[in-house]
Coordinates of C-alpha atoms in Angstrom, one line a residue:
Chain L
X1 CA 9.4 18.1 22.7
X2 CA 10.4 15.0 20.5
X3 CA 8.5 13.1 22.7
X4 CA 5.3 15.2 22.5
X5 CA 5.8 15.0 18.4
X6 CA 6.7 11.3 18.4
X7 CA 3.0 10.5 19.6
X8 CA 1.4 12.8 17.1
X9 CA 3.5 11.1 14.7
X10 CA 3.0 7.7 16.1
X11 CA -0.7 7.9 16.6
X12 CA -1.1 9.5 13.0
X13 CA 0.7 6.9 11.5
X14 CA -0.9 4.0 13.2
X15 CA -4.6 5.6 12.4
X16 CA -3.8 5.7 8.7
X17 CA -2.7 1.9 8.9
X18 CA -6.1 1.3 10.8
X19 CA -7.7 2.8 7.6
X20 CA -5.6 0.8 5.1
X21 CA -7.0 -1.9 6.8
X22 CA -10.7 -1.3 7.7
X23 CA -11.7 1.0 5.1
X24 CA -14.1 -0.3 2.5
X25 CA -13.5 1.8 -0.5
X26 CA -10.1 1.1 -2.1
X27 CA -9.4 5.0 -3.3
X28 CA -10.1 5.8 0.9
X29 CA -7.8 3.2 1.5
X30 CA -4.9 4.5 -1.0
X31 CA -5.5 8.0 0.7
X32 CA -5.1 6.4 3.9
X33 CA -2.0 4.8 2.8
X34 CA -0.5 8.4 1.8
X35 CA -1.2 9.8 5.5
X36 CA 0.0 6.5 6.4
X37 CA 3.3 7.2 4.6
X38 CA 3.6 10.9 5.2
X39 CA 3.5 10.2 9.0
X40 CA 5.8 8.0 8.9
X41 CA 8.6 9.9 6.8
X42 CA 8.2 12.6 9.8
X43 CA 9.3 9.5 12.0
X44 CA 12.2 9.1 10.5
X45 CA 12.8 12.9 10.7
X46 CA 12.7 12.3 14.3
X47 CA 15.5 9.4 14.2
X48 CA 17.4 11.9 12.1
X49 CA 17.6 10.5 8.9
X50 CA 16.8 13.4 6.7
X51 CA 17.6 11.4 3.5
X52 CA 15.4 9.0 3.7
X53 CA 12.3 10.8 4.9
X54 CA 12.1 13.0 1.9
X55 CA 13.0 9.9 -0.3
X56 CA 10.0 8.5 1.4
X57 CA 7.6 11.4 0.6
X58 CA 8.9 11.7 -3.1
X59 CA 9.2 8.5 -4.4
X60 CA 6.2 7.0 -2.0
X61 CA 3.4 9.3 -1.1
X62 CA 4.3 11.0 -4.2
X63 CA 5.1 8.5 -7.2
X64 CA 4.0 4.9 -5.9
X65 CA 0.6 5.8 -5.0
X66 CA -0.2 7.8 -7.9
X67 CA 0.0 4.7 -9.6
X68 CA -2.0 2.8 -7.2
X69 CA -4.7 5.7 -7.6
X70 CA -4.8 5.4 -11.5
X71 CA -4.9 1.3 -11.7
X72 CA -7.3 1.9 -8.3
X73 CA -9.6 4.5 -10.6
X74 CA -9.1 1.8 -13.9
X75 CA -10.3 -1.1 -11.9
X76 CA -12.0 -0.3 -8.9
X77 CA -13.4 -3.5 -7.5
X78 CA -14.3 -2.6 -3.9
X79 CA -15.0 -4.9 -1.3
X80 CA -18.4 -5.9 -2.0
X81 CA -20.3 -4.1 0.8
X82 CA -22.3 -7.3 2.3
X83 CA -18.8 -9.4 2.0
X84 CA -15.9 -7.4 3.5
X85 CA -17.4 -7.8 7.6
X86 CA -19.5 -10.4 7.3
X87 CA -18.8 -13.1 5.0
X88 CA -16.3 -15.4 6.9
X89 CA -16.3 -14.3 10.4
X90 CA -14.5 -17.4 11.4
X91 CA -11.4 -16.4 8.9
X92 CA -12.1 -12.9 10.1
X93 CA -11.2 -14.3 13.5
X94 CA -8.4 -16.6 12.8
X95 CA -6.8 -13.5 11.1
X96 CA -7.0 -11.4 14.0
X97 CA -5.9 -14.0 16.1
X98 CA -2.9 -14.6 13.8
X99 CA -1.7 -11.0 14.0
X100 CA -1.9 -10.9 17.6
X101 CA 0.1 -13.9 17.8
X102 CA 2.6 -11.9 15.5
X103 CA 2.5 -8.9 17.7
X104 CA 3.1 -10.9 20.9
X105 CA 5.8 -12.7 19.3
X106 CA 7.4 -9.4 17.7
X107 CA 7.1 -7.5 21.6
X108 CA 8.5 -10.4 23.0
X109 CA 11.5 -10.9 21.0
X110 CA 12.1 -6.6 20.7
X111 CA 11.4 -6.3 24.7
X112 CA 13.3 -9.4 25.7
X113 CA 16.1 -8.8 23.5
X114 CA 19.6 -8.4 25.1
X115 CA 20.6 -5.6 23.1
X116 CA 21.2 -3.3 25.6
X117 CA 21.3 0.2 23.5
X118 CA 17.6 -0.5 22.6
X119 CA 17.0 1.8 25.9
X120 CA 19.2 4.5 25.0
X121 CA 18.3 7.5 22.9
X122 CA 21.0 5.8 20.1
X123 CA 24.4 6.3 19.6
X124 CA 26.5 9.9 19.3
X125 CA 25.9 10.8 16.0
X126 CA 28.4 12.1 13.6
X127 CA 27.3 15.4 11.8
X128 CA 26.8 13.9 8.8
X129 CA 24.8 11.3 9.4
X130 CA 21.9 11.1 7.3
X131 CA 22.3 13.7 5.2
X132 CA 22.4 13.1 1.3
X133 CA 26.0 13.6 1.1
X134 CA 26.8 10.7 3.4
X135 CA 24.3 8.6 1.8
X136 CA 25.5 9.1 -1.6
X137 CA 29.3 8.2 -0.6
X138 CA 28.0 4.7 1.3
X139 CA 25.9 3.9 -2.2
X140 CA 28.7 4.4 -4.6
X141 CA 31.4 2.8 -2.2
X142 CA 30.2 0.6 0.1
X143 CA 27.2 -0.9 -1.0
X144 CA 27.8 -0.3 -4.7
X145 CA 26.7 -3.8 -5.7
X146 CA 23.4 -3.8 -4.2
X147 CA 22.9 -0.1 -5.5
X148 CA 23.4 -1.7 -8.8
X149 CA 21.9 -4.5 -8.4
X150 CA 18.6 -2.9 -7.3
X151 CA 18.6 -0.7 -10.4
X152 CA 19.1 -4.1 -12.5
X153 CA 16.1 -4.9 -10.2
X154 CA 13.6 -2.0 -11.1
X155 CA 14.5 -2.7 -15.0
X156 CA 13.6 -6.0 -14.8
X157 CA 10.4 -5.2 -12.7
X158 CA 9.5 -2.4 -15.2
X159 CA 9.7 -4.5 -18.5
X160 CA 7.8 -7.2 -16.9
X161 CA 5.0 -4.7 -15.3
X162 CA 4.5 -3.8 -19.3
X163 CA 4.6 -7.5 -20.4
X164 CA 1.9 -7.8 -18.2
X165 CA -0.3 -5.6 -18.6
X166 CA 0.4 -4.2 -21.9
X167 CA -1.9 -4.7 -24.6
X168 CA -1.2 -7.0 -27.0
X169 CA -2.8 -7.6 -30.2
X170 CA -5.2 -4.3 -30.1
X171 CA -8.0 -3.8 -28.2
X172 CA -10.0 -6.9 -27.2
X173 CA -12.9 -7.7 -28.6
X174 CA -15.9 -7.1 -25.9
X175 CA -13.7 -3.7 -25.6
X176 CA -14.1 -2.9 -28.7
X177 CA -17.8 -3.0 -28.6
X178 CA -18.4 -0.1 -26.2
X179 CA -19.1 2.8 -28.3
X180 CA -16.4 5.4 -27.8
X181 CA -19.2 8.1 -26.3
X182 CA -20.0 4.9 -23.9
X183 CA -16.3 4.3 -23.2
X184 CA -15.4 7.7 -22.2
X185 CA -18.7 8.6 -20.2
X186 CA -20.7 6.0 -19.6
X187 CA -18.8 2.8 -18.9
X188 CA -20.3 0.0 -17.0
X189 CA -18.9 -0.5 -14.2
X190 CA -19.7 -2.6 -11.3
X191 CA -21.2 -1.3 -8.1
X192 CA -18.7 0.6 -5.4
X193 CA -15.8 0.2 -7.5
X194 CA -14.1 2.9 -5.7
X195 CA -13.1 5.0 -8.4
X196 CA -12.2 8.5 -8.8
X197 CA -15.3 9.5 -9.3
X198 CA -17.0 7.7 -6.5
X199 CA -14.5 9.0 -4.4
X200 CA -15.1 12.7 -5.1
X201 CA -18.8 12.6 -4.9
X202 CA -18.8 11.0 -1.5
X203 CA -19.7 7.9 -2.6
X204 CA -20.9 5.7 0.5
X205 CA -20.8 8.5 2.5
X206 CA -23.1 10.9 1.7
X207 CA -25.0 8.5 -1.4
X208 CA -25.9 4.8 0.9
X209 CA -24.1 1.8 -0.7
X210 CA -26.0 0.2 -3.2
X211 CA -27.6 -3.4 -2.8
X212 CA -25.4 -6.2 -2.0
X213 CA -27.3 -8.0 -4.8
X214 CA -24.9 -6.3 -7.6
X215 CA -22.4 -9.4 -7.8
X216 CA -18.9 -8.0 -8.2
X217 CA -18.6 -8.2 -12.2
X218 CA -22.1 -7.6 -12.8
X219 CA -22.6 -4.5 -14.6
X220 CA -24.7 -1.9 -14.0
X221 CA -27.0 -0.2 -17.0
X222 CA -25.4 2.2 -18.2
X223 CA -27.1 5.7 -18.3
X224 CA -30.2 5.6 -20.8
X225 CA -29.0 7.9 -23.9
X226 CA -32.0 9.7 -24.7
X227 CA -33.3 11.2 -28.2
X228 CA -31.9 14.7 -27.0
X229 CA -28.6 13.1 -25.9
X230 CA -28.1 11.4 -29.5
X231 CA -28.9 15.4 -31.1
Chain W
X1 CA 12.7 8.9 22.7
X2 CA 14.9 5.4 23.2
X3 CA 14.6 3.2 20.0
X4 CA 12.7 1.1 22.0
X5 CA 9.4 2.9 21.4
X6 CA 10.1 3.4 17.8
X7 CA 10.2 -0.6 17.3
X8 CA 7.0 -0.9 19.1
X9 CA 5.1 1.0 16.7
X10 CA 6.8 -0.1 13.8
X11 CA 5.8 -4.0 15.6
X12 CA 2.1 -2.8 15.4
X13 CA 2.3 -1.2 11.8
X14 CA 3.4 -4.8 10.7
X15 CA 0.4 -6.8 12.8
X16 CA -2.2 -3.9 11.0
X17 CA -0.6 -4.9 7.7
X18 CA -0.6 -8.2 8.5
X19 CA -4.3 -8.3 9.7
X20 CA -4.9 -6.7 6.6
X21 CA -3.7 -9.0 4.1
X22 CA -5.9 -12.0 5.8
X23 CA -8.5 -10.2 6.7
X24 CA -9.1 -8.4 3.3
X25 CA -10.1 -10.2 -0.4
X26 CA -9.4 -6.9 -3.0
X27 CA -5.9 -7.7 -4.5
X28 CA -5.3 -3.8 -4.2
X29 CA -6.2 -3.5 -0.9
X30 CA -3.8 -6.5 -0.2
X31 CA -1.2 -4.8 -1.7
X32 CA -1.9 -1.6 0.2
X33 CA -1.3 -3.6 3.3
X34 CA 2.1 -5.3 2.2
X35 CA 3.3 -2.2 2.0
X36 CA 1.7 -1.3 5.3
X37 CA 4.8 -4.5 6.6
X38 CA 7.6 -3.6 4.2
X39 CA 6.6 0.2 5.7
X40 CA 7.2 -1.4 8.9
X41 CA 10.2 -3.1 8.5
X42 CA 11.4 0.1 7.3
X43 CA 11.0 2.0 10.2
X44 CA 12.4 -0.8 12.6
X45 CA 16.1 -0.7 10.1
X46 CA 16.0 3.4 10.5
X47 CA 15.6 2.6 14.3
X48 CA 18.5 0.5 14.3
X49 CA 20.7 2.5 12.3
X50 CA 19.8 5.5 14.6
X51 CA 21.1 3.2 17.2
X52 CA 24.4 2.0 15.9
X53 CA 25.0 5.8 14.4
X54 CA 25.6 4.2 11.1
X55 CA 24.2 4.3 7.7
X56 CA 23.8 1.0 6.7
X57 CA 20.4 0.8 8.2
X58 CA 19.1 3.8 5.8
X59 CA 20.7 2.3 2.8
X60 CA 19.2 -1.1 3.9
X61 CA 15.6 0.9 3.4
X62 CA 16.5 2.6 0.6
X63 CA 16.9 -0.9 -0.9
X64 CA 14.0 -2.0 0.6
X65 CA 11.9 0.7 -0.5
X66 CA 13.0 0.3 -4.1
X67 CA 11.8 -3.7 -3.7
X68 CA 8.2 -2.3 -2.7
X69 CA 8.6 -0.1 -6.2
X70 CA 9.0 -3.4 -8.0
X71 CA 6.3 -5.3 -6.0
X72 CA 3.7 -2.3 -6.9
X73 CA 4.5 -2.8 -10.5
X74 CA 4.4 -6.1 -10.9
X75 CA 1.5 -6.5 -8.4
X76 CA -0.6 -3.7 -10.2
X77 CA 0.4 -5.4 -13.5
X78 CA -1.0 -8.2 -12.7
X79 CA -4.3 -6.9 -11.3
X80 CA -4.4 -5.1 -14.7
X81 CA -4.3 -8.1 -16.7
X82 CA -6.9 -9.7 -14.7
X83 CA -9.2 -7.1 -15.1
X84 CA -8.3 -7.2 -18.9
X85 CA -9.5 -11.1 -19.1
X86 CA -12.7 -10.3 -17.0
X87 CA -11.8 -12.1 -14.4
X88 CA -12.8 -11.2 -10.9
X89 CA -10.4 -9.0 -8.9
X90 CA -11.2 -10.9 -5.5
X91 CA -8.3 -13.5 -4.2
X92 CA -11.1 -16.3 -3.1
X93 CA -12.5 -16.6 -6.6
X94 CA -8.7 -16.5 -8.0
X95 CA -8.2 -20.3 -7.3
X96 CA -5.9 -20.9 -10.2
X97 CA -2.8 -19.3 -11.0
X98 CA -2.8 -20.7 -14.4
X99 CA -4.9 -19.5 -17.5

């Protein structure tokens, strides 16, 4: 039975990797990623640790790509559809050839290794592995210093994440010159950007991709306001 | 299920992610696909703790897990900020890191 649900699990995982990877819409690929993820937290179910799985969903598939999906829905910027296949087959090729080199070298080193317990089904587990409880204890006792230093890390990474990005000294000026009926409906916004919107409607699947000739910052017109629209 | 296989597919979830950052030019995508490897990586350290039958591993993930967090934000920052200067969100025109 665990074997029958490792493949699933496996195979489901490794198909939403595939997708990351060769999808050409950036919201597709974040969705991917969350399949990606939730596949993978049942494969940690299987190894038994029950902490870490749900931790996985939660803070992962939950939190982290909700935020990928807004700044993915803010910027879009797909792949533009003539470039991501075609442009630069020869880099297309030495990147293949790259990861397969990493692969061989990673199977090589995993299958020749002389840890002998890689064969097993794993040690006898105590019955408290995994579980919260356990976890908790080996945080707060054992590892306390990198517990705290990774919550020094996440302050550190969250003040500079808003140094970065925030908005300093108002709105900039070319911003500013969108009218606000513009900005909220009707902003430009290059072609197969990927956004939410895009997404939802099918867009590239059931509407074709539009010209390649739309360079990645070029804007589109926006949509003509007609007399009836200004009443 | 040995931990054997578990390493294997956690082997092929790092060459994906690491076909992906070469192969693809969005910074988002790129992203994506670093934390198709960290992903990776964590499923080889819940393999090995499985192994031993001791929690270090998980608490190793946990930590790594919480790195990713940071990487999103500052990674996603960034992007933000270059969209914010009109600059173009594709890692061959980015030449420059500075200005």
């Amino acid at each position: 039975m665990t074997f029958l649900f490792f493949f699933i699990f496996a195979i489901i995982a490794l198909a939403g990797a595939a997708g990351v990877v060769v999808l050409r819409n950036p919201f597709y690929c974040v969705l991917s990623l969350v399949v990606h993820l939730i596949a993978l937290a049942l494969l940690f179910l299987l190894l038994e640790a029950q902490f870490v799985a749900v931790a996985q969903i939660v803070v992962y598939a939950g939190a982290v790509m909700v935020l990928y999906v807004f700044v993915v829905a803010y910027v879009g910027g797909g792949d533009k559809p003539d470039q991501l296949w075609s442009a630069g087959t020869r880099q297309k090729a030495l990147a293949v050839c790259f990861a397969v080199a990493i692969f061989v070298e990673l199977a090589i080193a995993l299958l020749g290794t002389a840890l002998s317990a890689l064969g097993t089904d794993g040690a006898k587990l105590s019955a408290t592995y995994g579980t919260p409880a356990e976890i908790g204890k080996l945080l707060l006792t054992n590892y306390l210093l990198a517990f705290e230093l990774a919550s020094m890390l996440l302050l550190v990474a969250a003040i500079g994440a808003v140094a970065l990005a925030g908005r300093r000294g108002g709105i900039a000026e070319d911003e500013g010159n969108l009218s606000p009926r513009h900005g909220l409906v009707h902003t430009p916004s290059p072609a197969a950007t990927g956004s939410m919107a895009e997404g939802v409607s099918g867009y590239g699947v059931t509407t074709p991709l539009p010209d390649p000739q739309f360079e990645g910052r070029e804007l589109q017109q926006p949509a003509r306001v007609t007399a009836e629209d200004d009443r | 299920m040995t931990v054997n296989w578990y390493l294997i597919v956690s082997a092929m979830i790092f060459t994906l992610g690491a076909a992906g950052v070469l192969i693809r030019r969005n910074p988002l995508v790129i992203l994506l696909c670093l934390e198709l490897m960290l992903n990776a990586g964590n499923l080889a350290l819940i393999g090995f703790s499985r192994m031993w039958g001791n929690g270090a591993g998980e608490i190793f993930a946990i930590v790594v897990m919480v790195i990713a967090a940071c990487e999103v934000a500052i990674g996603l920052g960034i992007i933000v900020a270059l969209y914010r200067r009109r600059l173009p969100v594709d890692v061959d025109q980015l030449k420059e890191l500075h200005g």
